[in-house]
Amino acid sequence: MSETVIETRRLSKEYIRDEFHITALQDVDLEVKRGEFVALMGPSGSGKSTLLHLIAAMDVPTSGEIKVLGQDLRKLSDRAIARWRNENVGFVFQSFNLIPVLTALENVELPLKLTPLKKQERIDHAVTALKLVGLGDRLGHYPRQLSGGQEQRVAIARAIVTDPALILADEPTGNLDAASAEDILHLLARLNQEFGKTVVMVTHDPHAARFASVVHHLEKGRLLPMNGNP
Ligand SMILES: Nc1ncnc2c1ncn2[C@@H]1O[C@H](COP(=O)(O)OP(=O)(O)OP(=O)(O)O)[C@@H](O)[C@H]1O
Ligand SMILES: [Mg+2]
């Protein structure tokens, strides 16, 4: 039986600002199995990033249940959440979010500073991750010395360096030219197929969604029934 990696039940998120209430997500029941490559699509403002942030425990739901890798996220303390996320989830952002004053190697090493690994082990792991994304010859480069596609590959190396089971990517190709975007999609597909990572990728791009094994659609905070489902 395939293992469930993400399970949400009636998951809702409401933002309250002044007198405005915005329902970003409403009653979302999502199930993602281990080894799936999921594309999350939907118009701007439909709640895609909100859902990804809830799965990554970067934000808390207003109501509903959310279990990720067997962990009920509502039961984790703030301190436990940071540790849980660091061990289990690699997050890739549209705008890369690398630290400009750190080299590629130092950026990738960063998540390992929260682990018991020694300096040399951290470097070895970071080098391995950078080689895997094809940047073994750019270890000492700073983000500004890299192309957008290379920066995103550093960000992916940073996301996988702790060997998380789950990779979450929010429009990872949104800031890239077509060729670099294609490289990143192939890399995510390889992490999924070769390394067994479960991937959830937000995208606007139907071409990018074709790399996924499952496509979910959000509209106005609701998850649409999947094609072919009753
Ligand atoms: N921190 C916040 N405070 C208030 N409202 C928010 C906040 N974050 C998101 N929202 C609102 O929640 C809704 C969903 O936003 P979200 O960012 O999840 O959409 P999205 O599908 O990722 O859109 P896009 O494709 O433009 O990135 C929007 O109406 C947005 O304005
Ligand atoms: Mg978004």
PDB file of N, CA and C in Angstrom, residues 37-101:
ATOM      1  N   PHE A  37       4.819  13.248  -7.846  1.00  0.00           N
ATOM      2  CA  PHE A  37       5.289  14.572  -8.260  1.00  0.00           C
ATOM      3  C   PHE A  37       4.002  15.336  -8.578  1.00  0.00           C
ATOM      4  N   VAL A  38       3.624  16.208  -7.666  1.00  0.00           N
ATOM      5  CA  VAL A  38       2.343  16.903  -7.768  1.00  0.00           C
ATOM      6  C   VAL A  38       2.544  18.320  -8.299  1.00  0.00           C
ATOM      7  N   ALA A  39       1.743  18.694  -9.270  1.00  0.00           N
ATOM      8  CA  ALA A  39       1.703  20.096  -9.696  1.00  0.00           C
ATOM      9  C   ALA A  39       0.447  20.718  -9.110  1.00  0.00           C
ATOM     10  N   LEU A  40       0.614  21.893  -8.531  1.00  0.00           N
ATOM     11  CA  LEU A  40      -0.508  22.626  -7.940  1.00  0.00           C
ATOM     12  C   LEU A  40      -0.720  23.861  -8.800  1.00  0.00           C
ATOM     13  N   MET A  41      -1.873  23.893  -9.472  1.00  0.00           N
ATOM     14  CA  MET A  41      -2.138  24.992 -10.400  1.00  0.00           C
ATOM     15  C   MET A  41      -3.346  25.799  -9.936  1.00  0.00           C
ATOM     16  N   GLY A  42      -3.520  26.970 -10.540  1.00  0.00           N
ATOM     17  CA  GLY A  42      -4.673  27.796 -10.198  1.00  0.00           C
ATOM     18  C   GLY A  42      -4.342  29.253 -10.425  1.00  0.00           C
ATOM     19  N   PRO A  43      -5.388  30.083 -10.573  1.00  0.00           N
ATOM     20  CA  PRO A  43      -5.169  31.502 -10.842  1.00  0.00           C
ATOM     21  C   PRO A  43      -4.451  32.206  -9.692  1.00  0.00           C
ATOM     22  N   SER A  44      -3.940  33.387  -9.965  1.00  0.00           N
ATOM     23  CA  SER A  44      -3.302  34.202  -8.935  1.00  0.00           C
ATOM     24  C   SER A  44      -4.302  34.462  -7.808  1.00  0.00           C
ATOM     25  N   GLY A  45      -3.848  34.280  -6.584  1.00  0.00           N
ATOM     26  CA  GLY A  45      -4.724  34.526  -5.431  1.00  0.00           C
ATOM     27  C   GLY A  45      -5.590  33.339  -5.048  1.00  0.00           C
ATOM     28  N   SER A  46      -5.421  32.190  -5.730  1.00  0.00           N
ATOM     29  CA  SER A  46      -6.288  31.035  -5.446  1.00  0.00           C
ATOM     30  C   SER A  46      -5.859  30.254  -4.211  1.00  0.00           C
ATOM     31  N   GLY A  47      -4.703  30.612  -3.625  1.00  0.00           N
ATOM     32  CA  GLY A  47      -4.299  29.978  -2.368  1.00  0.00           C
ATOM     33  C   GLY A  47      -3.163  28.977  -2.490  1.00  0.00           C
ATOM     34  N   LYS A  48      -2.510  28.944  -3.641  1.00  0.00           N
ATOM     35  CA  LYS A  48      -1.446  27.958  -3.877  1.00  0.00           C
ATOM     36  C   LYS A  48      -0.295  28.112  -2.889  1.00  0.00           C
ATOM     37  N   SER A  49       0.218  29.350  -2.770  1.00  0.00           N
ATOM     38  CA  SER A  49       1.345  29.573  -1.848  1.00  0.00           C
ATOM     39  C   SER A  49       0.912  29.334  -0.414  1.00  0.00           C
ATOM     40  N   THR A  50      -0.297  29.759  -0.090  1.00  0.00           N
ATOM     41  CA  THR A  50      -0.817  29.542   1.265  1.00  0.00           C
ATOM     42  C   THR A  50      -0.796  28.055   1.603  1.00  0.00           C
ATOM     43  N   LEU A  51      -1.274  27.227   0.671  1.00  0.00           N
ATOM     44  CA  LEU A  51      -1.310  25.782   0.919  1.00  0.00           C
ATOM     45  C   LEU A  51       0.103  25.228   1.089  1.00  0.00           C
ATOM     46  N   LEU A  52       1.020  25.677   0.228  1.00  0.00           N
ATOM     47  CA  LEU A  52       2.401  25.187   0.324  1.00  0.00           C
ATOM     48  C   LEU A  52       3.033  25.592   1.663  1.00  0.00           C
ATOM     49  N   HIS A  53       2.737  26.820   2.105  1.00  0.00           N
ATOM     50  CA  HIS A  53       3.285  27.290   3.382  1.00  0.00           C
ATOM     51  C   HIS A  53       2.719  26.500   4.564  1.00  0.00           C
ATOM     52  N   LEU A  54       1.452  26.127   4.481  1.00  0.00           N
ATOM     53  CA  LEU A  54       0.864  25.312   5.558  1.00  0.00           C
ATOM     54  C   LEU A  54       1.509  23.928   5.594  1.00  0.00           C
ATOM     55  N   ILE A  55       1.765  23.347   4.397  1.00  0.00           N
ATOM     56  CA  ILE A  55       2.384  22.016   4.333  1.00  0.00           C
ATOM     57  C   ILE A  55       3.801  22.060   4.899  1.00  0.00           C
ATOM     58  N   ALA A  56       4.486  23.190   4.667  1.00  0.00           N
ATOM     59  CA  ALA A  56       5.859  23.342   5.161  1.00  0.00           C
ATOM     60  C   ALA A  56       5.903  23.793   6.621  1.00  0.00           C
ATOM     61  N   ALA A  57       4.750  23.928   7.240  1.00  0.00           N
ATOM     62  CA  ALA A  57       4.655  24.427   8.621  1.00  0.00           C
ATOM     63  C   ALA A  57       5.299  25.811   8.747  1.00  0.00           C
ATOM     64  N   MET A  58       5.215  26.592   7.664  1.00  0.00           N
ATOM     65  CA  MET A  58       5.699  27.967   7.700  1.00  0.00           C
ATOM     66  C   MET A  58       4.576  28.906   8.123  1.00  0.00           C
ATOM     67  N   ASP A  59       3.372  28.357   8.162  1.00  0.00           N
ATOM     68  CA  ASP A  59       2.211  29.132   8.605  1.00  0.00           C
ATOM     69  C   ASP A  59       1.249  28.146   9.263  1.00  0.00           C
ATOM     70  N   VAL A  60       0.300  28.673  10.043  1.00  0.00           N
ATOM     71  CA  VAL A  60      -0.634  27.777  10.739  1.00  0.00           C
ATOM     72  C   VAL A  60      -2.044  27.949  10.194  1.00  0.00           C
ATOM     73  N   PRO A  61      -2.791  26.843  10.077  1.00  0.00           N
ATOM     74  CA  PRO A  61      -4.147  26.944   9.558  1.00  0.00           C
ATOM     75  C   PRO A  61      -5.090  27.611  10.552  1.00  0.00           C
ATOM     76  N   THR A  62      -6.190  28.150  10.037  1.00  0.00           N
ATOM     77  CA  THR A  62      -7.236  28.693  10.910  1.00  0.00           C
ATOM     78  C   THR A  62      -8.068  27.547  11.470  1.00  0.00           C
ATOM     79  N   SER A  63      -8.315  26.547  10.620  1.00  0.00           N
ATOM     80  CA  SER A  63      -9.039  25.359  11.087  1.00  0.00           C
ATOM     81  C   SER A  63      -8.712  24.193  10.169  1.00  0.00           C
ATOM     82  N   GLY A  64      -9.117  23.014  10.603  1.00  0.00           N
ATOM     83  CA  GLY A  64      -8.871  21.819   9.801  1.00  0.00           C
ATOM     84  C   GLY A  64      -7.665  21.056  10.287  1.00  0.00           C
ATOM     85  N   GLU A  65      -7.428  19.925   9.621  1.00  0.00           N
ATOM     86  CA  GLU A  65      -6.338  19.040  10.039  1.00  0.00           C
ATOM     87  C   GLU A  65      -5.272  18.980   8.965  1.00  0.00           C
ATOM     88  N   ILE A  66      -4.030  18.844   9.404  1.00  0.00           N
ATOM     89  CA  ILE A  66      -2.934  18.674   8.446  1.00  0.00           C
ATOM     90  C   ILE A  66      -1.865  17.768   9.032  1.00  0.00           C
ATOM     91  N   LYS A  67      -1.618  16.691   8.291  1.00  0.00           N
ATOM     92  CA  LYS A  67      -0.620  15.712   8.707  1.00  0.00           C
ATOM     93  C   LYS A  67       0.402  15.598   7.575  1.00  0.00           C
ATOM     94  N   VAL A  68       1.673  15.762   7.904  1.00  0.00           N
ATOM     95  CA  VAL A  68       2.714  15.668   6.892  1.00  0.00           C
ATOM     96  C   VAL A  68       3.768  14.684   7.376  1.00  0.00           C
ATOM     97  N   LEU A  69       4.038  13.673   6.564  1.00  0.00           N
ATOM     98  CA  LEU A  69       4.997  12.611   6.932  1.00  0.00           C
ATOM     99  C   LEU A  69       4.653  12.023   8.301  1.00  0.00           C
ATOM    100  N   GLY A  70       3.361  11.835   8.500  1.00  0.00           N
ATOM    101  CA  GLY A  70       2.895  11.195   9.729  1.00  0.00           C
ATOM    102  C   GLY A  70       2.819  12.115  10.932  1.00  0.00           C
ATOM    103  N   GLN A  71       3.252  13.364  10.766  1.00  0.00           N
ATOM    104  CA  GLN A  71       3.261  14.294  11.893  1.00  0.00           C
ATOM    105  C   GLN A  71       2.045  15.235  11.826  1.00  0.00           C
ATOM    106  N   ASP A  72       1.297  15.285  12.900  1.00  0.00           N
ATOM    107  CA  ASP A  72       0.228  16.284  13.025  1.00  0.00           C
ATOM    108  C   ASP A  72       0.897  17.630  13.320  1.00  0.00           C
ATOM    109  N   LEU A  73       0.876  18.525  12.335  1.00  0.00           N
ATOM    110  CA  LEU A  73       1.645  19.780  12.468  1.00  0.00           C
ATOM    111  C   LEU A  73       1.114  20.669  13.590  1.00  0.00           C
ATOM    112  N   ARG A  74      -0.170  20.503  13.930  1.00  0.00           N
ATOM    113  CA  ARG A  74      -0.724  21.351  14.985  1.00  0.00           C
ATOM    114  C   ARG A  74      -0.188  20.977  16.362  1.00  0.00           C
ATOM    115  N   LYS A  75       0.452  19.811  16.449  1.00  0.00           N
ATOM    116  CA  LYS A  75       0.942  19.353  17.758  1.00  0.00           C
ATOM    117  C   LYS A  75       2.394  19.729  18.016  1.00  0.00           C
ATOM    118  N   LEU A  76       3.033  20.408  17.062  1.00  0.00           N
ATOM    119  CA  LEU A  76       4.444  20.763  17.235  1.00  0.00           C
ATOM    120  C   LEU A  76       4.583  22.138  17.887  1.00  0.00           C
ATOM    121  N   SER A  77       5.516  22.264  18.800  1.00  0.00           N
ATOM    122  CA  SER A  77       5.834  23.580  19.367  1.00  0.00           C
ATOM    123  C   SER A  77       6.629  24.376  18.331  1.00  0.00           C
ATOM    124  N   ASP A  78       6.751  25.685  18.527  1.00  0.00           N
ATOM    125  CA  ASP A  78       7.496  26.522  17.575  1.00  0.00           C
ATOM    126  C   ASP A  78       8.918  26.003  17.373  1.00  0.00           C
ATOM    127  N   ARG A  79       9.529  25.637  18.477  1.00  0.00           N
ATOM    128  CA  ARG A  79      10.907  25.166  18.415  1.00  0.00           C
ATOM    129  C   ARG A  79      10.996  23.834  17.665  1.00  0.00           C
ATOM    130  N   ALA A  80      10.045  22.966  17.944  1.00  0.00           N
ATOM    131  CA  ALA A  80      10.028  21.655  17.281  1.00  0.00           C
ATOM    132  C   ALA A  80       9.725  21.809  15.798  1.00  0.00           C
ATOM    133  N   ILE A  81       8.936  22.825  15.446  1.00  0.00           N
ATOM    134  CA  ILE A  81       8.578  23.029  14.042  1.00  0.00           C
ATOM    135  C   ILE A  81       9.819  23.336  13.195  1.00  0.00           C
ATOM    136  N   ALA A  82      10.684  24.205  13.685  1.00  0.00           N
ATOM    137  CA  ALA A  82      11.880  24.575  12.920  1.00  0.00           C
ATOM    138  C   ALA A  82      12.738  23.338  12.660  1.00  0.00           C
ATOM    139  N   ARG A  83      12.866  22.531  13.677  1.00  0.00           N
ATOM    140  CA  ARG A  83      13.669  21.326  13.550  1.00  0.00           C
ATOM    141  C   ARG A  83      13.011  20.323  12.600  1.00  0.00           C
ATOM    142  N   TRP A  84      11.704  20.145  12.782  1.00  0.00           N
ATOM    143  CA  TRP A  84      10.954  19.213  11.928  1.00  0.00           C
ATOM    144  C   TRP A  84      11.097  19.619  10.458  1.00  0.00           C
ATOM    145  N   ARG A  85      10.916  20.923  10.188  1.00  0.00           N
ATOM    146  CA  ARG A  85      10.985  21.418   8.816  1.00  0.00           C
ATOM    147  C   ARG A  85      12.381  21.198   8.229  1.00  0.00           C
ATOM    148  N   ASN A  86      13.376  21.517   9.027  1.00  0.00           N
ATOM    149  CA  ASN A  86      14.755  21.386   8.550  1.00  0.00           C
ATOM    150  C   ASN A  86      15.091  19.939   8.165  1.00  0.00           C
ATOM    151  N   GLU A  87      14.532  18.995   8.896  1.00  0.00           N
ATOM    152  CA  GLU A  87      14.831  17.583   8.642  1.00  0.00           C
ATOM    153  C   GLU A  87      13.987  16.990   7.522  1.00  0.00           C
ATOM    154  N   ASN A  88      12.783  17.515   7.348  1.00  0.00           N
ATOM    155  CA  ASN A  88      11.827  16.805   6.499  1.00  0.00           C
ATOM    156  C   ASN A  88      11.425  17.494   5.208  1.00  0.00           C
ATOM    157  N   VAL A  89      11.615  18.808   5.143  1.00  0.00           N
ATOM    158  CA  VAL A  89      11.103  19.559   3.999  1.00  0.00           C
ATOM    159  C   VAL A  89      12.192  20.424   3.378  1.00  0.00           C
ATOM    160  N   GLY A  90      12.317  20.339   2.066  1.00  0.00           N
ATOM    161  CA  GLY A  90      13.175  21.271   1.339  1.00  0.00           C
ATOM    162  C   GLY A  90      12.274  22.225   0.584  1.00  0.00           C
ATOM    163  N   PHE A  91      12.476  23.529   0.762  1.00  0.00           N
ATOM    164  CA  PHE A  91      11.586  24.512   0.137  1.00  0.00           C
ATOM    165  C   PHE A  91      12.352  25.298  -0.916  1.00  0.00           C
ATOM    166  N   VAL A  92      11.776  25.381  -2.100  1.00  0.00           N
ATOM    167  CA  VAL A  92      12.405  26.124  -3.205  1.00  0.00           C
ATOM    168  C   VAL A  92      11.488  27.291  -3.576  1.00  0.00           C
ATOM    169  N   PHE A  93      12.030  28.497  -3.568  1.00  0.00           N
ATOM    170  CA  PHE A  93      11.249  29.710  -3.807  1.00  0.00           C
ATOM    171  C   PHE A  93      11.423  30.198  -5.245  1.00  0.00           C
ATOM    172  N   GLN A  94      10.432  30.954  -5.715  1.00  0.00           N
ATOM    173  CA  GLN A  94      10.532  31.530  -7.059  1.00  0.00           C
ATOM    174  C   GLN A  94      11.759  32.440  -7.181  1.00  0.00           C
ATOM    175  N   SER A  95      12.027  33.205  -6.119  1.00  0.00           N
ATOM    176  CA  SER A  95      13.117  34.192  -6.184  1.00  0.00           C
ATOM    177  C   SER A  95      14.403  33.679  -5.535  1.00  0.00           C
ATOM    178  N   PHE A  96      14.571  32.386  -5.470  1.00  0.00           N
ATOM    179  CA  PHE A  96      15.785  31.684  -5.026  1.00  0.00           C
ATOM    180  C   PHE A  96      16.069  31.851  -3.531  1.00  0.00           C
ATOM    181  N   ASN A  97      16.003  33.123  -3.026  1.00  0.00           N
ATOM    182  CA  ASN A  97      16.250  33.397  -1.601  1.00  0.00           C
ATOM    183  C   ASN A  97      17.614  32.923  -1.112  1.00  0.00           C
ATOM    184  N   LEU A  98      18.638  33.098  -1.936  1.00  0.00           N
ATOM    185  CA  LEU A  98      19.991  32.794  -1.462  1.00  0.00           C
ATOM    186  C   LEU A  98      20.509  33.982  -0.658  1.00  0.00           C
ATOM    187  N   ILE A  99      21.470  33.727   0.217  1.00  0.00           N
ATOM    188  CA  ILE A  99      22.041  34.817   0.999  1.00  0.00           C
ATOM    189  C   ILE A  99      23.220  35.395   0.220  1.00  0.00           C
ATOM    190  N   PRO A 100      23.120  36.689  -0.169  1.00  0.00           N
ATOM    191  CA  PRO A 100      24.078  37.255  -1.130  1.00  0.00           C
ATOM    192  C   PRO A 100      25.531  37.275  -0.647  1.00  0.00           C
ATOM    193  N   VAL A 101      25.739  37.391   0.668  1.00  0.00           N
ATOM    194  CA  VAL A 101      27.122  37.492   1.165  1.00  0.00           C
ATOM    195  C   VAL A 101      27.745  36.115   1.418  1.00  0.00           C
TER     196      VAL A 101
END
